Amino acid sequence: MDIALDGQQPHADHPSGALRWITTTNHKDIGTLYLWFSLAMFLFAGSMALGIRAELARPGIQFADPAVFNQLTSLHGLLMIFGAVMPAFVGLANWQIPLMIGAPDMAFPRLNNWSFWLLPVAALLLLASLFVPGGAMAAGWTLYPPLYIQGGIAYDITILAIHVLGISSIMGAINVITTILNLRAPGMTLMKMPLFVWTWLVTAFLLVAVMPVLAAAVTMLLTDRHFNTHFFDAAGGGDPVMFQHIFWFFGHPEVYVMILPAFGIVSTIIPAFARKPLFGYASMVYAVASIAVLSFIVWAHHMFTTGMPVAGQLFFMFTTMLIAVPTGVKVFNWVATMWRGSLSFETPMLFAVAVVFLFTIGGFSGLVLALVPVDIQLQDTYYVVAHFHYVLFSGAVMGIMGGVYFWLPKWTGHMYDERLGKLHFLLTTIAFNVTFFPMHFLGLAGMPRRIPDYALQFAEFNFIASVGAFVLGASQLLFVYVVLKCIRGGAPAGSRPWDGADTLEWSLPSPPPYHSFATPPRLDAS
């Protein structure tokens, strides 16, 4: 019997229909599966966010049971992180990394298939927790003890789902690392790889390092619940705060797992639409690596109010401020790439520029929260909610959208509807800011998060945020329509869909080949 060398079955044996998608080992098929799964989870978790904003649209209790609010908060966080953002980046990695480095496929095609099909299992477990006695876990996505004592069976189902998600993430990360290190085309040295590949290489190492930490933390929770251990039970000699140390040692690098691939996408889009090489390629690579290393020594900035010694507070405050330096290098390089470039602003470029601007706002509010005396006042207020949504929605999610618009013509052979794409961008950007910018003011005024009711003084800003949230949610239906319309047909994309922008992503070492740039390089009029 024939055996295909690239891990695929011989052509005659290829299944069709649903069986093709279940058994596929093709990196493009698996990337597509990841992206559709991510979109489904994004819409589902987003509908939960709309439930949260419906509760908060006015003072008082709108839902019959206030516990529903906490259940929505818990599942919204878990599904957005593990079901939407991370799978979307893995899907983009599956599609693009082999193409960018000249590999025939991912290194372990069957492992690739398995790592995807674990995700629907985990998602079903999380959704099943809604329908068990007592309802879904209401302890927040951070799973803090001692709230787990009252979690019911939903807590156990959630822990099992997190284990399955972790296994999937680790297998995917090992696949990415092996592919990048072993399957590059001849001449493709590490310092010639596109930035998207570099950011994913660093992200994959982060995943391998931190997912076992989360697995250990939730396993200890499980044994505390069922096997009479006392890791986090103060009555038995344990320490609930120890869970926070373990969890956030995972949790803060996890933030960079969700943002570094977006940095790679932005570093791919901006040079294409500026018609210039990426400014400071080598410094961008070192900045990504620096961010990854520093992310392991800042975890306790989430814990300034837990009573840590002043020396510990100072250490984590200064290291948190230090991590802003390599991030600032990246922002500077993106702006320098655009400087005097032959810019055009198609939809991918609009999203990339929005990521640079809005993520910078999130970074500045992160610096505010890094200051111990300020954080003690703002801890667990809506200022924190505004901060991490400016990082994760305008950074990660809008970066994913920009990447989809950028690569969709190459994936489908069709151009998407540019007019609708720009409309989607405008609606998303405006509605996002209407939703989350007022939360800075709510937090500064002292409104705590994770509560279903609030004082009358917060009513106006909450109503504005809720209106923005519903517009933001509705605008994503336009995104789905644009993608489906592009898949079904449209103008042929051609080999150079961006009107002369070099679609071979710039990945040259710094300095780039000599060019005075006294006059910006422009497209040939022909």
Short mmCIF file of C-alpha atoms in Angstrom, two decimals:
data_model
loop_
_atom_site.label_atom_id
_atom_site.label_comp_id
_atom_site.label_asym_id
_atom_site.label_seq_id
_atom_site.Cartn_x
_atom_site.Cartn_y
_atom_site.Cartn_z
CA MET A 1 0.00 0.00 0.00
CA ASP A 2 1.24 3.49 -0.83
CA ILE A 3 2.33 5.70 2.05
CA ALA A 4 2.48 9.43 1.41
CA LEU A 5 5.73 11.04 2.56
CA ASP A 6 4.10 14.23 3.85
CA GLY A 7 1.88 12.47 6.37
CA GLN A 8 -1.18 12.55 4.11
CA GLN A 9 -3.04 9.48 2.92
CA PRO A 10 -2.61 8.53 -0.75
CA HIS A 11 -5.00 10.40 -2.99
CA ALA A 12 -7.14 7.37 -3.77
CA ASP A 13 -7.87 6.83 -0.10
CA HIS A 14 -8.83 10.41 0.71
CA PRO A 15 -12.19 10.47 2.48
CA SER A 16 -14.77 13.08 1.60
CA GLY A 17 -17.51 14.95 3.40
CA ALA A 18 -17.51 15.12 7.18
CA LEU A 19 -15.03 12.23 7.45
CA ARG A 20 -12.47 14.29 5.56
CA TRP A 21 -12.59 17.02 8.18
CA ILE A 22 -12.53 14.58 11.08
CA THR A 23 -9.50 12.65 9.83
CA THR A 24 -7.59 15.39 8.01
CA THR A 25 -3.90 15.88 8.69
CA ASN A 26 -3.47 18.77 6.25
CA HIS A 27 -2.29 21.90 8.03
CA LYS A 28 -4.60 24.15 5.99
CA ASP A 29 -7.66 22.05 6.82
CA ILE A 30 -6.76 21.96 10.51
CA GLY A 31 -6.09 25.70 10.50
CA THR A 32 -9.54 26.21 8.99
CA LEU A 33 -11.13 24.00 11.67
CA TYR A 34 -9.40 26.00 14.41
CA LEU A 35 -10.61 29.29 12.94
CA TRP A 36 -14.24 28.18 12.59
CA PHE A 37 -14.22 26.74 16.10
CA SER A 38 -12.73 29.98 17.40
CA LEU A 39 -15.41 32.03 15.64
CA ALA A 40 -18.18 29.89 17.11
CA MET A 41 -16.75 30.25 20.63
CA PHE A 42 -16.20 33.98 20.10
CA LEU A 43 -19.85 34.48 19.24
CA PHE A 44 -21.04 32.24 22.08
CA ALA A 45 -18.80 33.83 24.71
CA GLY A 46 -19.71 37.23 23.31
CA SER A 47 -23.39 36.46 23.82
CA MET A 48 -22.55 35.77 27.47
CA ALA A 49 -20.87 39.17 27.65
CA LEU A 50 -24.11 40.68 26.32
CA GLY A 51 -25.92 38.92 29.16
CA ILE A 52 -23.50 40.56 31.60
CA ARG A 53 -24.07 43.98 30.05
CA ALA A 54 -27.86 43.44 30.02
CA GLU A 55 -27.71 42.90 33.78
CA LEU A 56 -25.57 46.01 34.24
CA ALA A 57 -27.52 48.26 31.87
CA ARG A 58 -29.42 49.71 34.82
CA PRO A 59 -29.28 49.41 38.61
CA GLY A 60 -31.11 46.56 40.29
CA ILE A 61 -31.31 42.85 39.57
CA GLN A 62 -32.58 42.04 36.08
CA PHE A 63 -32.01 38.28 36.18
CA ALA A 64 -34.05 36.20 38.60
CA ASP A 65 -30.93 34.73 40.25
CA PRO A 66 -27.84 36.93 40.84
CA ALA A 67 -25.71 33.76 40.67
CA VAL A 68 -26.42 33.68 36.92
CA PHE A 69 -24.34 36.85 36.58
CA ASN A 70 -21.30 35.19 38.15
CA GLN A 71 -21.78 32.06 36.03
CA LEU A 72 -21.85 34.17 32.86
CA THR A 73 -18.70 36.00 34.01
CA SER A 74 -16.86 32.72 34.65
CA LEU A 75 -17.77 31.08 31.35
CA HIS A 76 -17.26 34.27 29.34
CA GLY A 77 -13.67 34.52 30.56
CA LEU A 78 -12.79 30.85 30.10
CA LEU A 79 -14.39 30.54 26.66
CA MET A 80 -12.90 33.78 25.33
CA ILE A 81 -9.38 32.85 26.44
CA PHE A 82 -9.25 29.10 25.82
CA GLY A 83 -12.00 28.79 23.21
CA ALA A 84 -11.73 31.91 21.07
CA VAL A 85 -8.40 33.77 21.21
CA MET A 86 -5.93 30.91 21.63
CA PRO A 87 -7.52 28.58 19.02
CA ALA A 88 -7.70 31.46 16.53
CA PHE A 89 -3.97 32.08 16.84
CA VAL A 90 -3.26 28.33 16.55
CA GLY A 91 -5.42 28.29 13.42
CA LEU A 92 -3.44 31.16 11.90
CA ALA A 93 -0.22 29.37 12.88
CA ASN A 94 -1.36 26.18 11.17
CA TRP A 95 -2.23 28.03 7.99
CA GLN A 96 0.72 30.39 7.77
CA ILE A 97 3.82 28.93 9.45
CA PRO A 98 4.45 26.10 6.93
CA LEU A 99 3.85 28.56 4.08
CA MET A 100 6.15 31.19 5.57
CA ILE A 101 9.09 28.87 6.28
CA GLY A 102 8.73 26.62 3.23
CA ALA A 103 7.66 23.49 5.14
CA PRO A 104 5.49 20.82 3.48
CA ASP A 105 3.21 20.59 6.54
CA MET A 106 3.41 20.73 10.31
CA ALA A 107 5.97 18.38 11.83
CA PHE A 108 3.41 16.03 13.41
CA PRO A 109 0.26 16.03 11.25
CA ARG A 110 -1.64 13.39 13.25
CA LEU A 111 -0.80 15.09 16.54
CA ASN A 112 -2.07 18.28 14.91
CA ASN A 113 -5.41 16.61 14.18
CA TRP A 114 -5.68 15.29 17.74
CA SER A 115 -4.81 18.63 19.32
CA PHE A 116 -7.73 20.23 17.49
CA TRP A 117 -10.35 17.57 18.21
CA LEU A 118 -9.69 17.82 21.93
CA LEU A 119 -11.01 21.40 21.80
CA PRO A 120 -14.69 20.62 21.03
CA VAL A 121 -14.62 18.03 23.82
CA ALA A 122 -13.40 20.66 26.30
CA ALA A 123 -15.91 23.21 25.03
CA LEU A 124 -18.77 20.74 25.45
CA LEU A 125 -17.62 20.05 29.01
CA LEU A 126 -17.65 23.77 29.81
CA LEU A 127 -21.08 24.21 28.27
CA ALA A 128 -22.36 21.10 30.08
CA SER A 129 -21.52 22.81 33.36
CA LEU A 130 -24.45 25.14 32.68
CA PHE A 131 -26.91 22.27 32.93
CA VAL A 132 -25.74 20.36 36.00
CA PRO A 133 -27.39 20.85 39.42
CA GLY A 134 -26.48 24.24 40.80
CA GLY A 135 -25.56 25.67 37.41
CA ALA A 136 -22.15 26.64 36.05
CA MET A 137 -19.21 27.50 38.25
CA ALA A 138 -19.65 30.96 39.76
CA ALA A 139 -16.13 31.47 41.16
CA GLY A 140 -14.86 33.54 38.23
CA TRP A 141 -12.50 32.27 35.53
CA THR A 142 -9.63 32.51 38.04
CA LEU A 143 -11.13 29.67 40.15
CA TYR A 144 -10.02 31.26 43.44
CA PRO A 145 -10.36 29.27 46.66
CA PRO A 146 -12.21 29.18 49.00
CA LEU A 147 -15.05 29.72 46.50
CA TYR A 148 -14.46 26.21 45.16
CA ILE A 149 -16.01 24.70 48.31
CA GLN A 150 -19.47 25.70 47.07
CA GLY A 151 -18.77 25.03 43.39
CA GLY A 152 -20.75 21.81 43.03
CA ILE A 153 -20.08 19.35 40.22
CA ALA A 154 -19.72 22.23 37.76
CA TYR A 155 -16.36 23.00 39.34
CA ASP A 156 -15.15 19.44 38.68
CA ILE A 157 -16.35 19.57 35.07
CA THR A 158 -14.55 22.89 34.62
CA ILE A 159 -11.31 21.45 36.02
CA LEU A 160 -11.55 18.49 33.64
CA ALA A 161 -12.18 20.86 30.71
CA ILE A 162 -9.11 22.93 31.67
CA HIS A 163 -6.98 19.77 31.69
CA VAL A 164 -8.19 18.83 28.21
CA LEU A 165 -7.56 22.37 26.95
CA GLY A 166 -4.07 22.27 28.43
CA ILE A 167 -3.24 18.97 26.73
CA SER A 168 -4.41 20.43 23.41
CA SER A 169 -2.32 23.59 23.89
CA ILE A 170 0.85 21.69 24.82
CA MET A 171 0.55 19.34 21.83
CA GLY A 172 -0.01 22.27 19.49
CA ALA A 173 2.96 24.14 20.96
CA ILE A 174 5.29 21.15 20.59
CA ASN A 175 4.17 20.84 16.98
CA VAL A 176 4.91 24.53 16.29
CA ILE A 177 8.35 24.40 17.93
CA THR A 178 9.39 21.27 16.04
CA THR A 179 8.09 22.60 12.73
CA ILE A 180 9.91 25.92 13.03
CA LEU A 181 13.21 24.47 14.26
CA ASN A 182 13.37 21.45 11.93
CA LEU A 183 11.39 22.13 8.75
CA ARG A 184 12.60 25.52 7.53
CA ALA A 185 13.56 25.75 3.87
CA PRO A 186 17.29 25.88 3.02
CA GLY A 187 18.61 29.38 3.61
CA MET A 188 15.75 30.30 5.97
CA THR A 189 17.84 31.06 9.04
CA LEU A 190 16.19 32.01 12.33
CA MET A 191 17.00 35.67 11.79
CA LYS A 192 15.34 35.64 8.38
CA MET A 193 12.02 34.23 9.56
CA PRO A 194 8.95 36.46 9.32
CA LEU A 195 8.03 38.09 12.62
CA PHE A 196 4.80 36.10 12.82
CA VAL A 197 6.85 32.90 12.91
CA TRP A 198 9.17 34.35 15.55
CA THR A 199 6.30 35.44 17.79
CA TRP A 200 4.76 31.99 17.51
CA LEU A 201 8.05 30.25 18.34
CA VAL A 202 8.30 32.28 21.54
CA THR A 203 4.58 31.78 22.27
CA ALA A 204 4.93 28.01 21.90
CA PHE A 205 7.76 27.90 24.45
CA LEU A 206 5.59 29.97 26.81
CA LEU A 207 2.74 27.48 26.43
CA VAL A 208 4.96 24.49 27.16
CA ALA A 209 6.29 26.25 30.24
CA VAL A 210 3.05 27.52 31.80
CA MET A 211 0.25 25.10 30.94
CA PRO A 212 1.58 22.42 33.35
CA VAL A 213 1.55 25.07 36.09
CA LEU A 214 -2.18 25.65 35.56
CA ALA A 215 -2.74 21.89 35.45
CA ALA A 216 -0.97 21.53 38.81
CA ALA A 217 -3.03 24.32 40.37
CA VAL A 218 -6.41 22.91 39.31
CA THR A 219 -5.34 19.37 40.27
CA MET A 220 -4.60 20.61 43.79
CA LEU A 221 -8.04 22.21 43.82
CA LEU A 222 -9.54 18.88 42.79
CA THR A 223 -7.74 16.95 45.55
CA ASP A 224 -8.77 19.59 48.09
CA ARG A 225 -12.37 19.04 47.07
CA HIS A 226 -12.45 15.25 46.99
CA PHE A 227 -9.40 13.70 48.63
CA ASN A 228 -9.17 15.62 51.89
CA THR A 229 -5.93 17.44 51.07
CA HIS A 230 -5.50 20.96 52.39
CA PHE A 231 -3.30 22.78 49.88
CA PHE A 232 -5.51 25.88 49.92
CA ASP A 233 -7.66 25.20 53.01
CA ALA A 234 -6.56 27.45 55.87
CA ALA A 235 -8.44 25.30 58.40
CA GLY A 236 -6.18 22.37 57.50
CA GLY A 237 -2.93 24.35 57.43
CA GLY A 238 -3.10 25.36 53.77
CA ASP A 239 -2.90 28.82 52.23
CA PRO A 240 -5.53 30.19 49.83
CA VAL A 241 -3.06 32.87 48.68
CA MET A 242 -0.67 30.15 47.48
CA PHE A 243 -3.23 29.34 44.80
CA GLN A 244 -3.00 32.91 43.56
CA HIS A 245 0.80 32.65 43.29
CA ILE A 246 0.56 29.42 41.30
CA PHE A 247 -2.34 30.61 39.15
CA TRP A 248 -0.80 33.95 38.22
CA PHE A 249 2.59 32.37 37.51
CA PHE A 250 0.60 30.76 34.71
CA GLY A 251 -1.78 33.66 34.19
CA HIS A 252 0.59 36.46 33.32
CA PRO A 253 2.65 34.61 30.70
CA GLU A 254 -0.75 33.49 29.38
CA VAL A 255 -1.55 37.15 28.66
CA TYR A 256 1.48 37.24 26.36
CA VAL A 257 0.45 33.92 24.79
CA MET A 258 -2.64 35.82 23.69
CA ILE A 259 -0.88 38.98 22.49
CA LEU A 260 2.50 38.01 21.00
CA PRO A 261 1.02 36.34 17.87
CA ALA A 262 -1.02 39.53 17.36
CA PHE A 263 2.27 41.46 17.44
CA GLY A 264 3.48 39.14 14.70
CA ILE A 265 0.37 39.80 12.61
CA VAL A 266 0.78 43.58 12.97
CA SER A 267 4.46 43.23 12.06
CA THR A 268 3.35 41.45 8.88
CA ILE A 269 0.56 43.81 7.84
CA ILE A 270 2.21 47.20 8.41
CA PRO A 271 5.26 46.63 6.16
CA ALA A 272 2.99 45.35 3.38
CA PHE A 273 0.83 48.48 3.39
CA ALA A 274 3.72 50.87 4.04
CA ARG A 275 5.65 49.32 1.11
CA LYS A 276 8.77 49.30 3.29
CA PRO A 277 10.77 46.66 5.15
CA LEU A 278 9.97 46.30 8.83
CA PHE A 279 12.06 48.80 10.77
CA GLY A 280 14.43 47.21 13.29
CA TYR A 281 13.80 43.53 12.58
CA ALA A 282 16.49 42.29 14.99
CA SER A 283 15.31 44.57 17.80
CA MET A 284 11.77 43.27 17.30
CA VAL A 285 12.98 39.68 17.72
CA TYR A 286 14.90 40.56 20.88
CA ALA A 287 11.91 42.52 22.21
CA VAL A 288 9.62 39.50 21.77
CA ALA A 289 12.12 37.27 23.58
CA SER A 290 12.55 39.86 26.35
CA ILE A 291 8.81 40.13 26.89
CA ALA A 292 8.58 36.34 27.22
CA VAL A 293 11.37 36.18 29.83
CA LEU A 294 10.10 39.15 31.84
CA SER A 295 6.54 37.77 31.84
CA PHE A 296 7.66 35.09 34.32
CA ILE A 297 8.76 37.58 36.99
CA VAL A 298 5.78 39.94 37.19
CA TRP A 299 2.96 37.60 38.26
CA ALA A 300 2.37 39.05 41.74
CA HIS A 301 1.34 42.46 40.41
CA HIS A 302 -2.10 40.81 40.41
CA MET A 303 -1.73 40.35 44.18
CA PHE A 304 -0.68 43.70 45.65
CA THR A 305 -3.64 43.62 48.06
CA THR A 306 -2.89 40.16 49.49
CA GLY A 307 -0.49 41.40 52.15
CA MET A 308 2.88 40.71 50.54
CA PRO A 309 5.99 42.39 52.06
CA VAL A 310 6.93 45.85 50.85
CA ALA A 311 10.12 44.47 49.27
CA GLY A 312 7.98 42.08 47.21
CA GLN A 313 5.64 44.86 46.18
CA LEU A 314 8.57 47.00 45.02
CA PHE A 315 10.15 44.13 43.08
CA PHE A 316 6.97 43.30 41.18
CA MET A 317 6.17 46.97 40.61
CA PHE A 318 9.58 47.65 39.03
CA THR A 319 9.61 44.48 36.91
CA THR A 320 6.10 45.28 35.66
CA MET A 321 7.26 48.74 34.62
CA LEU A 322 10.34 47.21 33.00
CA ILE A 323 8.28 45.00 30.69
CA ALA A 324 6.89 48.17 29.11
CA VAL A 325 10.33 48.84 27.57
CA PRO A 326 10.41 46.03 24.95
CA THR A 327 6.73 46.69 24.25
CA GLY A 328 7.60 50.33 23.62
CA VAL A 329 10.37 49.22 21.25
CA LYS A 330 7.79 47.35 19.19
CA VAL A 331 5.41 50.30 19.03
CA PHE A 332 8.26 52.60 18.02
CA ASN A 333 9.34 50.21 15.25
CA TRP A 334 5.80 49.94 13.89
CA VAL A 335 5.48 53.72 13.74
CA ALA A 336 8.95 54.00 12.19
CA THR A 337 7.94 51.44 9.54
CA MET A 338 4.96 53.60 8.60
CA TRP A 339 7.03 56.80 8.66
CA ARG A 340 7.41 58.15 5.09
CA GLY A 341 6.06 54.92 3.67
CA SER A 342 3.75 54.70 0.69
CA LEU A 343 0.76 54.02 2.91
CA SER A 344 -2.63 52.74 1.90
CA PHE A 345 -5.42 51.96 4.33
CA GLU A 346 -7.27 48.85 3.31
CA THR A 347 -9.13 46.95 6.04
CA PRO A 348 -6.13 44.92 7.33
CA MET A 349 -4.05 48.08 7.71
CA LEU A 350 -6.90 49.84 9.52
CA PHE A 351 -7.06 47.00 12.03
CA ALA A 352 -3.27 46.98 12.42
CA VAL A 353 -3.13 50.72 13.12
CA ALA A 354 -6.03 50.39 15.56
CA VAL A 355 -4.17 47.61 17.37
CA VAL A 356 -1.08 49.81 17.73
CA PHE A 357 -3.08 52.76 19.07
CA LEU A 358 -5.62 51.01 21.29
CA PHE A 359 -3.19 48.42 22.65
CA THR A 360 -0.93 51.32 23.66
CA ILE A 361 -3.82 52.74 25.70
CA GLY A 362 -4.13 49.37 27.40
CA GLY A 363 -0.40 49.35 28.03
CA PHE A 364 -0.50 52.78 29.65
CA SER A 365 -3.36 51.78 31.95
CA GLY A 366 -1.27 48.70 32.81
CA LEU A 367 1.56 51.01 33.87
CA VAL A 368 -0.92 52.87 36.07
CA LEU A 369 -1.94 49.58 37.71
CA ALA A 370 1.72 48.62 38.15
CA LEU A 371 2.09 51.36 40.79
CA VAL A 372 1.41 49.74 44.15
CA PRO A 373 -0.42 52.61 45.88
CA VAL A 374 -2.60 53.19 42.82
CA ASP A 375 -3.35 49.50 42.32
CA ILE A 376 -4.42 49.11 45.94
CA GLN A 377 -7.18 51.64 45.20
CA LEU A 378 -8.11 50.30 41.77
CA GLN A 379 -7.79 46.55 42.44
CA ASP A 380 -10.94 44.67 41.37
CA THR A 381 -12.62 47.78 40.03
CA TYR A 382 -13.83 48.39 36.50
CA TYR A 383 -10.57 50.17 35.74
CA VAL A 384 -8.97 46.72 35.64
CA VAL A 385 -11.75 45.46 33.36
CA ALA A 386 -11.11 48.37 30.99
CA HIS A 387 -7.36 47.70 31.08
CA PHE A 388 -7.41 44.05 30.16
CA HIS A 389 -10.07 44.49 27.48
CA TYR A 390 -7.97 47.21 25.85
CA VAL A 391 -5.11 44.70 25.85
CA LEU A 392 -7.01 41.57 24.84
CA PHE A 393 -9.82 42.80 22.61
CA SER A 394 -8.14 45.69 20.83
CA GLY A 395 -4.82 43.83 20.89
CA ALA A 396 -5.54 40.13 20.40
CA VAL A 397 -9.05 39.99 18.88
CA MET A 398 -8.66 42.94 16.52
CA GLY A 399 -5.22 41.60 15.58
CA ILE A 400 -6.87 38.30 14.62
CA MET A 401 -9.48 40.16 12.55
CA GLY A 402 -6.74 42.09 10.76
CA GLY A 403 -4.90 38.85 10.03
CA VAL A 404 -8.04 37.21 8.66
CA TYR A 405 -8.70 40.14 6.32
CA PHE A 406 -5.04 40.18 5.25
CA TRP A 407 -4.75 36.47 4.44
CA LEU A 408 -8.34 35.73 3.37
CA PRO A 409 -7.65 36.56 -0.33
CA LYS A 410 -4.73 34.10 -0.30
CA TRP A 411 -6.80 31.41 1.42
CA THR A 412 -9.88 31.67 -0.79
CA GLY A 413 -8.62 33.17 -4.05
CA HIS A 414 -11.32 35.85 -3.73
CA MET A 415 -11.24 39.43 -2.51
CA TYR A 416 -13.58 40.22 0.34
CA ASP A 417 -15.95 43.20 0.09
CA GLU A 418 -13.64 46.10 1.00
CA ARG A 419 -16.54 48.47 1.68
CA LEU A 420 -18.14 46.07 4.15
CA GLY A 421 -14.76 45.30 5.67
CA LYS A 422 -14.16 48.97 6.42
CA LEU A 423 -17.70 49.29 7.79
CA HIS A 424 -17.01 46.37 10.11
CA PHE A 425 -13.80 48.03 11.23
CA LEU A 426 -15.52 51.35 11.99
CA LEU A 427 -18.41 49.74 13.87
CA THR A 428 -16.07 47.51 15.88
CA THR A 429 -13.64 50.27 16.80
CA ILE A 430 -16.27 52.84 17.74
CA ALA A 431 -18.45 50.37 19.67
CA PHE A 432 -15.42 48.93 21.48
CA ASN A 433 -14.38 52.36 22.74
CA VAL A 434 -17.95 53.28 23.69
CA THR A 435 -18.15 50.04 25.67
CA PHE A 436 -14.85 50.00 27.53
CA PHE A 437 -13.55 53.57 27.77
CA PRO A 438 -16.28 54.61 30.27
CA MET A 439 -15.15 51.72 32.48
CA HIS A 440 -11.98 53.67 33.29
CA PHE A 441 -14.18 56.33 34.87
CA LEU A 442 -16.32 53.75 36.67
CA GLY A 443 -13.20 52.19 38.16
CA LEU A 444 -11.71 55.51 39.20
CA ALA A 445 -15.02 56.29 40.91
CA GLY A 446 -14.79 52.99 42.82
CA MET A 447 -17.25 50.64 41.14
CA PRO A 448 -16.19 47.05 41.96
CA ARG A 449 -16.37 44.37 39.28
CA ARG A 450 -18.07 40.96 39.44
CA ILE A 451 -21.23 42.30 41.08
CA PRO A 452 -24.68 42.33 39.45
CA ASP A 453 -25.89 45.55 41.13
CA TYR A 454 -24.38 48.97 41.78
CA ALA A 455 -25.05 52.40 43.20
CA LEU A 456 -27.11 54.94 41.26
CA GLN A 457 -24.05 57.16 40.70
CA PHE A 458 -22.72 54.60 38.18
CA ALA A 459 -25.90 54.28 36.13
CA GLU A 460 -25.10 56.60 33.20
CA PHE A 461 -21.70 55.16 32.31
CA ASN A 462 -23.02 51.61 32.67
CA PHE A 463 -25.89 52.33 30.31
CA ILE A 464 -23.47 53.81 27.74
CA ALA A 465 -21.21 50.75 28.06
CA SER A 466 -24.14 48.38 27.61
CA VAL A 467 -25.35 50.16 24.46
CA GLY A 468 -21.81 50.01 23.06
CA ALA A 469 -21.56 46.29 23.90
CA PHE A 470 -24.71 45.42 21.96
CA VAL A 471 -23.53 47.41 18.93
CA LEU A 472 -20.13 45.68 19.21
CA GLY A 473 -21.81 42.29 19.29
CA ALA A 474 -24.05 43.05 16.34
CA SER A 475 -21.12 44.32 14.26
CA GLN A 476 -19.44 40.91 14.52
CA LEU A 477 -22.35 39.42 12.58
CA LEU A 478 -21.23 41.68 9.72
CA PHE A 479 -17.74 40.15 10.04
CA VAL A 480 -19.23 36.66 9.67
CA TYR A 481 -21.17 37.81 6.60
CA VAL A 482 -18.05 39.34 4.98
CA VAL A 483 -16.06 36.13 5.51
CA LEU A 484 -18.84 33.87 4.17
CA LYS A 485 -19.40 36.13 1.18
CA CYS A 486 -15.69 36.03 0.36
CA ILE A 487 -15.57 32.23 0.62
CA ARG A 488 -18.58 31.84 -1.68
CA GLY A 489 -17.08 34.07 -4.37
CA GLY A 490 -16.05 37.55 -5.33
CA ALA A 491 -13.45 39.29 -7.44
CA PRO A 492 -10.39 37.10 -8.11
CA ALA A 493 -7.61 37.98 -5.69
CA GLY A 494 -4.73 37.43 -8.09
CA SER A 495 -1.17 36.81 -7.01
CA ARG A 496 -0.77 40.36 -5.60
CA PRO A 497 -4.12 41.20 -4.00
CA TRP A 498 -2.95 44.34 -2.22
CA ASP A 499 -2.41 46.50 -5.31
CA GLY A 500 1.34 46.06 -5.42
CA ALA A 501 2.04 45.51 -1.73
CA ASP A 502 4.69 42.80 -1.51
CA THR A 503 2.77 39.85 -0.14
CA LEU A 504 6.01 38.04 0.67
CA GLU A 505 6.19 39.27 4.26
CA TRP A 506 9.26 41.40 4.90
CA SER A 507 11.63 39.54 7.17
CA LEU A 508 14.98 41.08 6.38
CA PRO A 509 17.59 41.57 9.11
CA SER A 510 18.30 45.14 10.11
CA PRO A 511 19.53 47.27 8.53
CA PRO A 512 17.49 46.68 5.35
CA PRO A 513 19.13 46.99 1.91
CA TYR A 514 20.33 50.51 1.18
CA HIS A 515 17.67 53.00 0.23
CA SER A 516 17.79 56.70 1.03
CA PHE A 517 13.99 56.98 1.33
CA ALA A 518 14.44 60.67 0.46
CA THR A 519 11.33 60.12 -1.59
CA PRO A 520 9.00 57.39 -0.34
CA PRO A 521 9.02 54.32 -2.62
CA ARG A 522 5.77 54.28 -4.54
CA LEU A 523 3.94 51.81 -6.69
CA ASP A 524 4.58 51.66 -10.40
CA ALA A 525 1.80 53.57 -12.11
CA SER A 526 1.33 50.70 -14.52
#
